[in-house]
Amino acid sequence: MPWQILVLNGPNLNLLGTRQPDVYGSDTLDQIMSELADYATSRDVALRTRQSNAEGELIDALHDARGWADGVVFNPGAYTHTSVALRDAISAIELPVVETHLSNVHAREEFRHRSLLSAVCLGVVGGFGRHSYVVALEGLLRHLSDRAATDRPGDDRA
Ligand code: DQA
């Protein structure tokens, strides 16, 4: 069975394409997710994508993922820097989550340098524009593949 991955996008990412293109590029979220879906197909991975501007809906999506997903690629937007509730949700679901940003948050305003989420994520990717999602997904797949090989020698799904 292919890996099942949730790609979750937080607040204001629905505005990509017109939102600060100098920082985030000119591709829309649909274009970025469609490119990622093509990559996922080439890696035999099943993706579900979701975007919400509401913190509670992002929490619900993480809780729901516990029932079906093998891992999560998550761009939490500005909640990265503020949300204890999202941090608790990531800890609670016990799935590998990759914190993903289009921009290099460390090269931006100081308030973006702190993430409340990184410490409970598998890894962090940022600064590669739309390619950040592909890098994050590939890292997650390699992690899942390594873990499967350790758990069940011979499993070569990824
Ligand atoms: C972002 C970085 C955050 O600081 C910002 O609030 C966003 C987008 C990124 O993808 O670079 O909304 O997560």
Coordinates of C-alpha atoms and ligand atoms in Angstrom, one line a residue:
M1 CA 0.0 0.0 0.0
P2 CA 1.4 3.5 -0.8
W3 CA 2.2 5.9 2.0
Q4 CA -0.7 8.1 2.9
I5 CA 0.4 11.7 3.5
L6 CA -1.6 14.8 4.7
V7 CA -0.4 18.1 3.3
L8 CA -1.8 20.8 5.5
N9 CA -1.6 24.5 4.9
G10 CA -2.5 27.2 7.4
P11 CA -3.7 30.9 7.4
N12 CA -3.2 33.2 4.4
L13 CA -1.7 30.5 2.2
N14 CA -4.9 30.5 0.2
L15 CA -3.8 33.9 -1.0
L16 CA -0.5 32.6 -2.5
G17 CA -0.1 34.0 -6.1
T18 CA -1.0 37.5 -5.0
R19 CA 0.3 37.6 -1.4
Q20 CA 3.7 39.3 -1.2
P21 CA 5.1 37.5 -4.4
D22 CA 8.5 38.9 -3.6
V23 CA 8.6 36.7 -0.5
Y24 CA 6.4 33.8 -1.4
G25 CA 6.6 33.6 -5.2
S26 CA 3.8 34.0 -7.8
D27 CA 2.4 30.5 -7.9
T28 CA -1.0 29.9 -6.4
L29 CA -1.5 27.2 -3.7
D30 CA -3.4 25.1 -6.2
Q31 CA -0.4 25.2 -8.6
I32 CA 2.0 24.3 -5.8
M33 CA -0.2 21.4 -4.6
S34 CA -0.7 20.2 -8.1
E35 CA 3.1 20.1 -8.7
L36 CA 3.4 18.2 -5.4
A37 CA 0.7 15.8 -6.4
D38 CA 2.6 15.0 -9.6
Y39 CA 5.7 14.3 -7.6
A40 CA 3.7 12.2 -5.2
T41 CA 2.4 10.1 -8.1
S42 CA 5.9 9.6 -9.3
R43 CA 6.8 8.2 -5.8
D44 CA 3.7 6.1 -5.5
V45 CA 2.4 8.2 -2.6
A46 CA -1.2 9.1 -1.8
L47 CA -1.7 12.7 -0.9
R48 CA -4.6 14.5 0.7
T49 CA -4.3 18.3 0.8
R50 CA -6.1 20.7 3.0
Q51 CA -6.0 24.5 3.8
S52 CA -7.6 26.4 6.6
N53 CA -7.3 29.9 8.1
A54 CA -8.7 28.6 11.4
E55 CA -6.5 27.2 14.1
G56 CA -9.3 24.8 15.3
E57 CA -9.8 23.4 11.9
L58 CA -6.0 22.7 11.6
I59 CA -6.1 21.0 14.9
D60 CA -9.1 18.9 13.8
A61 CA -7.3 18.0 10.6
L62 CA -4.3 16.8 12.6
H63 CA -6.5 14.7 14.9
D64 CA -8.2 13.2 11.9
A65 CA -4.9 12.3 10.3
R66 CA -4.2 10.0 13.2
G67 CA -6.8 7.7 11.8
W68 CA -5.4 7.3 8.3
A69 CA -2.1 9.2 7.6
D70 CA 1.5 7.9 7.8
G71 CA 2.8 11.5 8.2
V72 CA 2.1 15.2 7.6
V73 CA 3.7 18.0 5.6
F74 CA 2.6 21.1 7.5
N75 CA 2.9 24.8 6.7
P76 CA 1.4 26.4 9.7
G77 CA 1.8 29.9 8.5
A78 CA 1.9 32.5 11.3
Y79 CA 0.6 30.0 13.8
T80 CA 4.1 28.6 13.7
H81 CA 5.2 31.5 15.9
T82 CA 2.2 31.6 18.3
S83 CA 0.3 28.4 18.7
V84 CA 0.7 26.2 21.8
A85 CA -2.5 24.4 20.7
L86 CA -1.0 23.3 17.4
R87 CA 2.1 22.2 19.2
D88 CA 0.0 20.1 21.6
A89 CA -1.9 18.6 18.7
I90 CA 1.3 17.6 16.9
S91 CA 2.6 16.0 20.1
A92 CA -0.7 14.2 20.7
I93 CA -1.1 12.5 17.3
E94 CA 2.3 10.8 17.4
L95 CA 2.8 11.1 13.6
P96 CA 5.9 12.4 11.9
V97 CA 5.2 16.0 11.0
V98 CA 7.5 18.1 8.8
E99 CA 7.3 21.9 9.5
T100 CA 7.5 23.5 6.1
H101 CA 7.9 27.1 5.0
L102 CA 8.2 28.7 1.6
S103 CA 10.4 31.5 2.9
N104 CA 13.5 31.3 5.1
V105 CA 11.9 32.5 8.3
H106 CA 15.4 33.1 9.9
A107 CA 16.2 35.7 7.3
R108 CA 13.1 37.7 8.1
E109 CA 11.7 39.6 11.0
E110 CA 12.8 38.5 14.5
F111 CA 9.4 37.4 15.6
R112 CA 9.5 34.7 12.8
H113 CA 12.8 33.3 14.2
R114 CA 11.0 31.4 16.9
S115 CA 8.8 28.4 16.2
L116 CA 6.7 26.9 18.9
L117 CA 6.3 23.8 16.7
S118 CA 9.8 22.8 15.5
A119 CA 10.7 20.9 18.7
V120 CA 7.8 18.5 18.3
C121 CA 8.3 18.0 14.5
L122 CA 10.4 15.4 12.8
G123 CA 12.2 18.2 10.8
V124 CA 11.9 21.7 9.4
V125 CA 12.2 22.8 5.8
G126 CA 12.2 26.4 4.5
G127 CA 13.6 28.9 2.1
F128 CA 13.1 27.0 -1.2
G129 CA 9.9 28.6 -2.2
R130 CA 7.4 26.1 -3.7
H131 CA 10.2 23.5 -3.7
S132 CA 10.1 23.4 0.1
Y133 CA 7.1 21.1 -0.1
V134 CA 8.8 18.6 -2.4
V135 CA 11.9 18.6 -0.1
A136 CA 9.7 18.1 2.9
L137 CA 7.8 15.3 1.3
E138 CA 10.9 13.5 0.2
G139 CA 12.5 13.8 3.6
L140 CA 9.3 12.4 5.2
L141 CA 9.2 9.5 2.7
R142 CA 12.8 8.6 3.4
H143 CA 12.1 8.7 7.1
L144 CA 9.1 6.4 6.7
S145 CA 11.1 4.0 4.5
D146 CA 14.0 3.8 7.0
R147 CA 11.5 3.2 9.8
A148 CA 9.7 0.5 7.9
A149 CA 13.0 -1.2 7.1
T150 CA 13.9 -1.2 10.8
D151 CA 10.5 -2.4 11.9
R152 CA 10.1 -5.0 9.2
P153 CA 13.2 -5.9 7.3
G154 CA 12.3 -6.4 3.6
D155 CA 9.6 -3.7 3.4
D156 CA 10.6 -1.5 0.5
R157 CA 7.5 0.6 -0.1
A158 CA 9.3 3.9 -0.5
Ligands
DQA1 C1 5.3 31.0 6.2 C2 6.2 31.8 7.1 C3 5.4 32.4 8.2 O1 6.2 33.3 9.1 C4 4.3 33.3 7.7 O2 3.5 33.8 8.7 C5 3.5 32.6 6.7 C6 4.1 31.8 5.7 C7 6.1 30.5 4.9 O3 5.6 29.6 4.3 O4 7.2 31.0 4.6 O5 2.3 32.8 6.6 O6 4.9 29.9 6.9

